[in-house]
Coordinates of C-alpha atoms in Angstrom, one line a residue:
M272 CA 140.7 -11.0 61.5
I273 CA 138.8 -9.1 58.9
I274 CA 137.4 -11.1 56.0
K275 CA 138.1 -9.5 52.6
I276 CA 135.8 -10.0 49.7
V277 CA 137.3 -9.2 46.3
G278 CA 135.4 -8.7 43.1
I279 CA 137.1 -10.0 39.9
G280 CA 136.3 -9.4 36.3
L281 CA 136.3 -12.1 33.6
D282 CA 139.8 -11.3 32.6
G283 CA 141.0 -12.6 35.9
K284 CA 144.2 -11.1 37.5
K285 CA 144.4 -8.5 34.7
S286 CA 141.2 -6.8 36.1
L287 CA 142.8 -6.2 39.5
T288 CA 144.9 -3.3 40.8
D289 CA 148.3 -3.8 42.4
S290 CA 146.8 -3.0 45.9
V291 CA 144.0 -5.6 45.5
L292 CA 146.5 -8.2 44.2
E293 CA 148.6 -7.6 47.3
I294 CA 145.5 -8.3 49.5
I295 CA 145.1 -11.6 47.7
N296 CA 148.8 -12.4 47.9
Q297 CA 148.7 -12.1 51.7
A298 CA 145.8 -14.5 52.1
T299 CA 146.2 -17.8 53.9
V300 CA 142.8 -19.0 52.8
L301 CA 141.2 -18.4 49.4
I302 CA 137.5 -19.1 48.9
G303 CA 135.7 -18.8 45.6
G304 CA 134.2 -20.5 42.6
D305 CA 136.3 -22.9 40.4
R306 CA 136.8 -20.2 37.9
H307 CA 138.0 -17.7 40.5
L308 CA 140.4 -20.1 42.1
K309 CA 142.0 -21.1 38.8
Y310 CA 143.2 -17.6 38.4
F311 CA 145.4 -18.2 41.5
S312 CA 146.3 -21.9 41.0
N313 CA 149.9 -21.3 42.1
H314 CA 148.9 -19.4 45.3
R315 CA 150.2 -21.0 48.5
A316 CA 146.9 -20.4 50.4
K317 CA 144.4 -23.1 51.4
K318 CA 141.7 -23.1 48.8
K319 CA 138.0 -23.9 49.3
V320 CA 135.5 -24.0 46.4
I321 CA 132.0 -22.5 47.0
N322 CA 129.5 -25.2 46.5
N323 CA 127.1 -25.4 49.5
L324 CA 126.8 -21.9 51.0
E325 CA 125.9 -23.1 54.5
T326 CA 129.0 -25.4 54.5
V327 CA 131.2 -22.5 53.2
I328 CA 129.9 -20.1 55.9
N329 CA 130.6 -22.6 58.6
G330 CA 134.1 -23.2 57.2
I331 CA 134.8 -19.4 57.1
K332 CA 133.9 -19.2 60.8
K333 CA 136.3 -22.0 61.7
Y334 CA 139.1 -20.4 59.7
Q335 CA 138.3 -17.1 61.4
K336 CA 138.6 -18.6 64.8
K337 CA 142.1 -19.9 63.8
G338 CA 143.2 -16.4 62.9
E339 CA 143.5 -17.2 59.2
N340 CA 143.7 -14.3 56.6
I341 CA 140.6 -15.1 54.6
V342 CA 140.0 -13.7 51.1
I343 CA 136.7 -14.5 49.3
L344 CA 136.8 -14.1 45.5
A345 CA 133.5 -13.1 43.8
T346 CA 132.4 -12.0 40.3
G347 CA 132.1 -8.2 39.8
D348 CA 130.5 -6.4 42.7
P349 CA 129.9 -8.8 45.6
L350 CA 127.1 -6.6 46.9
F351 CA 125.1 -6.6 43.6
F352 CA 123.1 -9.8 43.6
G353 CA 126.2 -11.5 44.9
I354 CA 127.6 -13.3 47.9
G355 CA 128.0 -10.0 49.9
R356 CA 124.4 -10.0 51.1
I357 CA 124.7 -13.5 52.5
L358 CA 128.0 -12.7 54.3
L359 CA 126.4 -9.6 55.9
N360 CA 123.7 -11.8 57.2
N361 CA 126.2 -14.1 58.8
F362 CA 129.0 -11.9 60.0
L363 CA 129.3 -8.6 61.8
W364 CA 129.5 -5.5 59.7
E365 CA 133.0 -4.6 61.0
E366 CA 134.3 -8.1 60.2
L367 CA 133.9 -7.6 56.4
E368 CA 135.7 -5.5 53.9
F369 CA 134.6 -5.3 50.2
Y370 CA 136.8 -4.6 47.2
P371 CA 134.3 -4.5 44.3
H372 CA 135.0 -4.8 40.6
S373 CA 132.7 -3.4 37.9
S374 CA 129.4 -5.3 37.9
C375 CA 128.1 -7.0 34.8
V376 CA 125.3 -4.5 34.6
Q377 CA 127.7 -1.6 34.8
L378 CA 129.8 -3.1 32.0
A379 CA 126.8 -3.9 29.8
F380 CA 125.4 -0.3 29.9
N381 CA 128.8 1.2 29.3
K382 CA 129.5 -1.1 26.4
L383 CA 126.1 -0.1 25.0
K384 CA 126.9 3.6 25.7
I385 CA 123.6 4.0 27.5
P386 CA 123.2 6.0 30.8
W387 CA 121.8 3.6 33.4
Q388 CA 121.0 5.6 36.5
D389 CA 117.3 5.0 35.8
A390 CA 117.6 1.3 35.0
K391 CA 115.7 -1.5 36.8
F392 CA 117.7 -4.6 37.7
I393 CA 116.4 -8.0 38.4
S394 CA 118.1 -11.4 39.0
L395 CA 116.3 -14.5 37.8
H396 CA 119.0 -16.7 39.3
G397 CA 117.2 -19.5 41.2
R398 CA 113.9 -17.5 41.0
E399 CA 110.5 -18.1 39.5
I400 CA 109.8 -16.7 36.0
D401 CA 106.8 -14.9 37.5
L402 CA 109.2 -12.2 38.6
L403 CA 110.1 -11.4 35.0
I404 CA 106.5 -11.4 33.9
K405 CA 105.6 -9.0 36.7
E406 CA 108.5 -6.6 35.9
L407 CA 107.9 -6.6 32.1
K408 CA 104.4 -5.3 32.7
K409 CA 105.8 -2.2 34.5
S410 CA 107.1 -0.5 31.3
Y411 CA 110.5 0.4 32.6
E412 CA 112.7 2.5 30.3
K413 CA 115.6 0.1 30.8
L414 CA 115.6 -3.3 32.3
A415 CA 118.8 -5.4 33.1
I416 CA 118.1 -9.1 33.6
L417 CA 120.6 -11.5 35.2
T418 CA 119.9 -15.0 33.9
D419 CA 120.5 -18.6 34.9
K420 CA 120.4 -21.9 33.0
E421 CA 116.6 -22.3 33.3
N422 CA 115.6 -18.6 33.0
N423 CA 117.8 -18.1 29.9
P424 CA 117.8 -15.5 27.1
L425 CA 115.5 -17.7 24.9
V426 CA 112.9 -17.9 27.7
I427 CA 113.1 -14.2 28.3
W428 CA 112.7 -13.5 24.6
Q429 CA 109.7 -15.8 24.3
I430 CA 107.9 -14.2 27.3
Y431 CA 108.6 -10.7 26.0
Q432 CA 107.1 -11.6 22.7
Q433 CA 104.0 -13.4 24.1
L434 CA 103.0 -10.7 26.5
K435 CA 102.3 -8.6 23.4
S436 CA 103.3 -5.4 25.2
S437 CA 102.5 -2.0 23.6
I438 CA 106.0 -1.1 24.8
N439 CA 108.8 -1.9 22.3
Y440 CA 112.3 -2.7 23.4
D441 CA 115.7 -3.2 21.9
F442 CA 116.8 -6.7 23.1
W443 CA 120.5 -6.9 23.9
L444 CA 122.2 -10.2 24.7
C445 CA 125.5 -9.6 26.5
E446 CA 128.0 -12.4 27.0
N447 CA 131.4 -12.7 28.8
L448 CA 131.5 -9.0 29.7
G449 CA 134.9 -7.8 30.5
S450 CA 136.8 -10.7 28.9
Q451 CA 138.5 -11.3 25.5
E452 CA 135.4 -13.4 24.5
E453 CA 133.0 -10.5 25.2
K454 CA 130.1 -10.4 22.8
I455 CA 127.1 -8.1 22.6
T456 CA 124.2 -9.0 20.1
K457 CA 121.0 -7.2 19.3
I458 CA 118.3 -9.9 19.1
E459 CA 115.6 -9.3 16.5
K460 CA 114.2 -12.8 16.1
E461 CA 114.0 -16.0 18.1
D462 CA 116.3 -17.9 15.7
S463 CA 119.1 -15.6 16.7
I464 CA 119.2 -17.2 20.2
N465 CA 121.0 -20.6 20.0
L466 CA 121.5 -21.8 23.6
N467 CA 124.1 -24.3 22.5
L468 CA 126.3 -21.4 21.4
I469 CA 125.6 -18.8 24.1
S470 CA 128.0 -18.5 27.0
L471 CA 126.6 -19.4 30.4
L472 CA 128.0 -16.0 31.6
N473 CA 125.3 -13.9 30.0
M474 CA 122.7 -11.2 30.8
V475 CA 120.0 -9.4 28.9
V476 CA 119.4 -5.7 28.6
L477 CA 116.1 -4.3 27.4
V478 CA 116.1 -0.6 26.3
R479 CA 112.8 1.0 25.5
K480 CA 112.5 2.4 22.0
E481 CA 110.0 4.9 20.5
I482 CA 108.3 4.0 17.2
N483 CA 107.7 7.1 15.2
N484 CA 105.0 7.5 12.6
F485 CA 103.1 4.4 13.8
T486 CA 100.4 3.5 11.4
L487 CA 97.8 0.7 11.3
D488 CA 96.4 -1.2 8.4
L489 CA 92.8 -0.6 9.3
E490 CA 91.5 -3.0 6.8
K491 CA 93.2 -5.9 8.5
L492 CA 91.9 -5.1 12.0
P493 CA 89.1 -7.3 13.5
L494 CA 85.6 -5.7 13.9
I495 CA 85.9 -6.1 17.7
G496 CA 88.6 -7.4 20.0
L497 CA 91.5 -5.1 19.1
C498 CA 94.9 -6.3 20.4
D499 CA 96.1 -4.4 23.5
K500 CA 99.5 -3.6 22.0
L501 CA 97.8 -1.5 19.2
F502 CA 96.8 1.2 21.7
K503 CA 99.2 3.8 22.9
T504 CA 99.2 3.6 26.7
F505 CA 100.6 5.4 29.7
P506 CA 104.4 5.3 29.5
D507 CA 104.9 4.4 33.1
Q508 CA 101.8 2.2 33.5
E509 CA 101.5 0.1 30.4
G510 CA 99.1 -2.3 32.1
L511 CA 96.6 0.5 32.8
I512 CA 94.3 -0.4 29.9
T513 CA 91.1 -2.5 29.8
K514 CA 92.4 -5.8 28.5
K515 CA 90.9 -7.1 25.2
E516 CA 89.2 -10.1 26.9
V517 CA 87.5 -7.7 29.4
R518 CA 86.6 -5.2 26.7
L519 CA 84.7 -8.0 24.8
M520 CA 82.8 -8.8 28.0
I521 CA 81.9 -5.1 28.5
L522 CA 80.8 -4.7 24.9
G523 CA 78.4 -7.6 25.3
A524 CA 77.1 -6.4 28.6
L525 CA 76.3 -3.0 27.1
A526 CA 74.0 -4.5 24.6
L527 CA 74.8 -1.8 22.1
Q528 CA 72.4 -0.6 19.4
E529 CA 72.5 1.9 16.5
K530 CA 72.3 5.7 17.1
Q531 CA 72.9 5.7 20.9
I532 CA 74.4 8.2 23.2
I533 CA 77.2 6.5 25.3
W534 CA 79.2 7.7 28.2
D535 CA 82.6 6.2 28.9
I536 CA 83.5 7.5 32.4
G537 CA 87.1 7.2 33.4
A538 CA 88.0 6.4 29.8
G539 CA 91.8 5.9 30.5
T540 CA 93.4 5.2 27.1
G541 CA 90.0 5.2 25.3
S542 CA 90.1 1.5 24.4
V543 CA 86.5 0.8 25.2
S544 CA 85.3 4.0 23.5
I545 CA 87.3 3.2 20.4
E546 CA 85.9 -0.4 20.2
I547 CA 82.4 1.0 20.4
A548 CA 83.1 3.8 17.9
R549 CA 84.4 1.4 15.3
L550 CA 81.6 -1.1 15.9
I551 CA 78.7 1.4 15.6
N552 CA 79.6 4.5 13.7
S553 CA 76.1 6.0 14.1
S554 CA 76.5 6.2 17.9
K555 CA 78.0 9.2 19.8
I556 CA 80.5 8.4 22.5
Y557 CA 81.6 10.8 25.2
A558 CA 84.9 9.7 26.6
I559 CA 85.3 11.5 30.0
E560 CA 88.8 11.4 31.5
K561 CA 90.2 13.6 34.4
T562 CA 94.0 13.2 33.7
T563 CA 95.8 15.2 31.1
M564 CA 97.9 12.2 30.0
G565 CA 94.7 10.1 29.6
V566 CA 93.1 12.8 27.4
T567 CA 96.2 13.0 25.3
L568 CA 96.3 9.2 24.8
I569 CA 92.6 9.0 23.9
K570 CA 93.0 11.7 21.3
E571 CA 96.1 10.0 19.9
N572 CA 94.4 6.6 19.8
C573 CA 91.3 8.1 18.1
Q574 CA 93.6 9.4 15.4
R575 CA 95.5 6.1 15.2
F576 CA 92.2 4.2 14.7
Q577 CA 90.7 7.0 12.6
V578 CA 87.4 7.2 14.6
N579 CA 85.5 10.5 14.5
N580 CA 82.4 9.8 16.7
I581 CA 84.1 10.2 20.0
Q582 CA 84.1 13.5 21.9
V583 CA 86.9 13.6 24.5
I584 CA 86.1 15.6 27.6
H585 CA 88.9 16.6 30.0
D586 CA 87.1 16.9 33.4
Y587 CA 85.8 15.1 36.4
A588 CA 82.6 13.2 35.5
E589 CA 80.5 14.4 38.4
K590 CA 81.1 18.0 37.3
I591 CA 80.4 17.6 33.6
I592 CA 77.8 15.0 33.0
N593 CA 74.8 17.2 33.8
N594 CA 75.8 19.2 30.7
L595 CA 75.8 16.1 28.4
P596 CA 72.9 14.6 26.4
N597 CA 71.1 11.9 28.4
P598 CA 72.8 8.5 27.7
H599 CA 71.4 5.2 26.5
R600 CA 74.5 3.3 27.8
I601 CA 77.1 4.1 30.4
F602 CA 80.4 2.4 31.0
I603 CA 82.3 3.3 34.2
G604 CA 85.9 2.1 34.0
G605 CA 87.2 4.6 36.6
N606 CA 85.3 6.5 39.3
G607 CA 88.0 8.4 41.2
G608 CA 86.8 7.2 44.6
N609 CA 83.4 8.9 44.0
L610 CA 81.3 6.0 42.8
T611 CA 78.3 6.6 45.1
N612 CA 78.1 10.3 44.2
L613 CA 78.5 9.5 40.5
L614 CA 75.7 7.0 40.6
E615 CA 73.4 9.5 42.3
I616 CA 73.9 11.9 39.4
I617 CA 73.6 9.2 36.7
K618 CA 70.2 7.9 38.0
T619 CA 68.7 11.3 37.1
K620 CA 70.1 11.2 33.6
I621 CA 69.7 7.7 32.2
N622 CA 66.5 6.7 30.5
D623 CA 64.2 3.8 31.6
E624 CA 65.7 1.2 29.3
G625 CA 69.3 2.4 29.8
K626 CA 72.1 0.2 31.0
I627 CA 75.1 0.8 33.1
V628 CA 78.2 -1.4 33.0
I629 CA 80.8 -1.0 35.8
A630 CA 84.2 -2.6 35.9
L631 CA 85.5 -3.0 39.4
A632 CA 88.9 -4.5 40.6
T633 CA 88.5 -4.2 44.4
I634 CA 86.0 -5.8 46.8
E635 CA 85.5 -2.4 48.5
N636 CA 84.3 -0.8 45.3
L637 CA 82.1 -3.8 44.5
N638 CA 80.5 -3.6 48.0
E639 CA 79.9 0.2 47.5
A640 CA 78.2 -0.4 44.2
L641 CA 76.0 -3.2 45.5
Q642 CA 74.9 -1.1 48.5
W643 CA 73.8 1.7 46.2
L644 CA 72.1 -0.6 43.7
K645 CA 70.1 -2.4 46.4
K646 CA 69.2 0.9 48.1
N647 CA 67.8 2.3 44.8
N648 CA 66.2 -1.0 43.9
W649 CA 68.0 -1.3 40.6
H650 CA 68.2 -4.6 38.7
Y651 CA 71.8 -5.9 38.5
E652 CA 74.0 -8.8 37.5
I653 CA 77.6 -9.5 38.5
T654 CA 80.1 -11.4 36.4
N655 CA 83.4 -12.2 37.9
L656 CA 86.1 -12.5 35.3
Q657 CA 89.2 -14.6 36.2
I658 CA 91.1 -15.1 32.9
S659 CA 94.3 -16.9 32.2
K660 CA 96.2 -16.9 29.0
S661 CA 98.7 -19.4 27.7
L662 CA 102.4 -18.6 27.9
A663 CA 105.1 -20.8 26.4
I664 CA 108.2 -21.1 28.6
G665 CA 110.9 -23.1 26.8
K666 CA 109.2 -26.3 25.7
N667 CA 106.4 -26.0 28.2
T668 CA 103.1 -24.0 28.3
R669 CA 101.6 -22.5 31.4
L670 CA 98.6 -20.4 32.1
N671 CA 99.3 -16.8 33.2
P672 CA 96.5 -15.1 35.1
L673 CA 95.2 -11.6 34.4
N674 CA 94.0 -9.5 37.3
P675 CA 90.4 -10.5 38.2
V676 CA 87.7 -8.0 37.4
N677 CA 84.1 -7.8 38.5
I678 CA 81.6 -6.6 35.9
I679 CA 78.3 -5.2 37.1
T680 CA 75.5 -4.7 34.6
A681 CA 72.6 -2.7 36.0
N682 CA 69.5 -0.8 34.9
P683 CA 66.8 1.3 36.7
L684 CA 63.7 -0.1 35.0
I685 CA 62.4 -2.1 38.1
S686 CA 62.8 0.8 40.5
R687 CA 61.0 3.2 38.2
E688 CA 58.1 0.8 37.7
K689 CA 57.6 0.8 41.4

């Protein structure tokens, strides 16, 4: 006997077509949550509440052997973060038939009148909050979040705010979608989220918004250590920026002085160049970036922070640096897989008291750099940064780690003395 899985909306029987109601009417066994079964309290079928899934699966198999006509009631689309996946793992494909209703995500985006073919969906039901942190860092245009009692809208709001993303979202709280109690609220401050008043049947939708005419109050900015969210970043890779804490380490390692020539190779968004330019106006910084998007971002960020001692160069570093003035300091934030070749050119350009600072995320790049430095008898020092930042989740505080980074500070003085 084929097992039929029927999706139901929050308005119960009203959400079902006549043909689907007939399928339910013919059932001899109805299985579902308390809320689902209450819609059919007068149905003559045996009823089994879904509590323990393993017990339910075993019960379904017993009913199946007896030839019972089994109908399983589920919320929305059973194959969208629903019971459908579990059933497919326990029964043959041909033993199951699905009759979906609109999913909560489908209802949410339609109520918001927002196309959703490019949306990202995540379910936090019974999952660690790390999943949300990871996905928020990916800068999606639209993010639909299924919640649970622990990973609730207030926790999601707090994490979104504390990550201090440069990406801004409209935060929509959607409750009881598809029912008479349906409610959709745009959240703009934490006080708007009262867990005692929010329905347990809720989800959150984040929709990216563009902020036009963004301006900074430059007088209120710190001398160094600019907040990451102040920089315009790659739209699809918001995390691709040298983080503030790492920038501070780099600035210290460079041992900057007045009136220096500084190369920033693989400048990305220009965050390191801009920190240097603001700190020492008498120095000249050459921000070298190979990507068109990166060059555009550097120029926009230079305009945003009103710095004029940065020259942005759109090219591969190994092709262009022979045409640049010899540097006093070099920062390598990206090497395009050509670190050894790059260092070979750099060693002919840097002066005796110059310094190179290299930020490396992988062991392979660190090993490549060390081999070259040892072979050329350069003096070097390695600092491994493993930074965690506090993150409040509900009433608790945890430490959220940033990606580890290796910082190499090197200079050629020893090798040239020999």
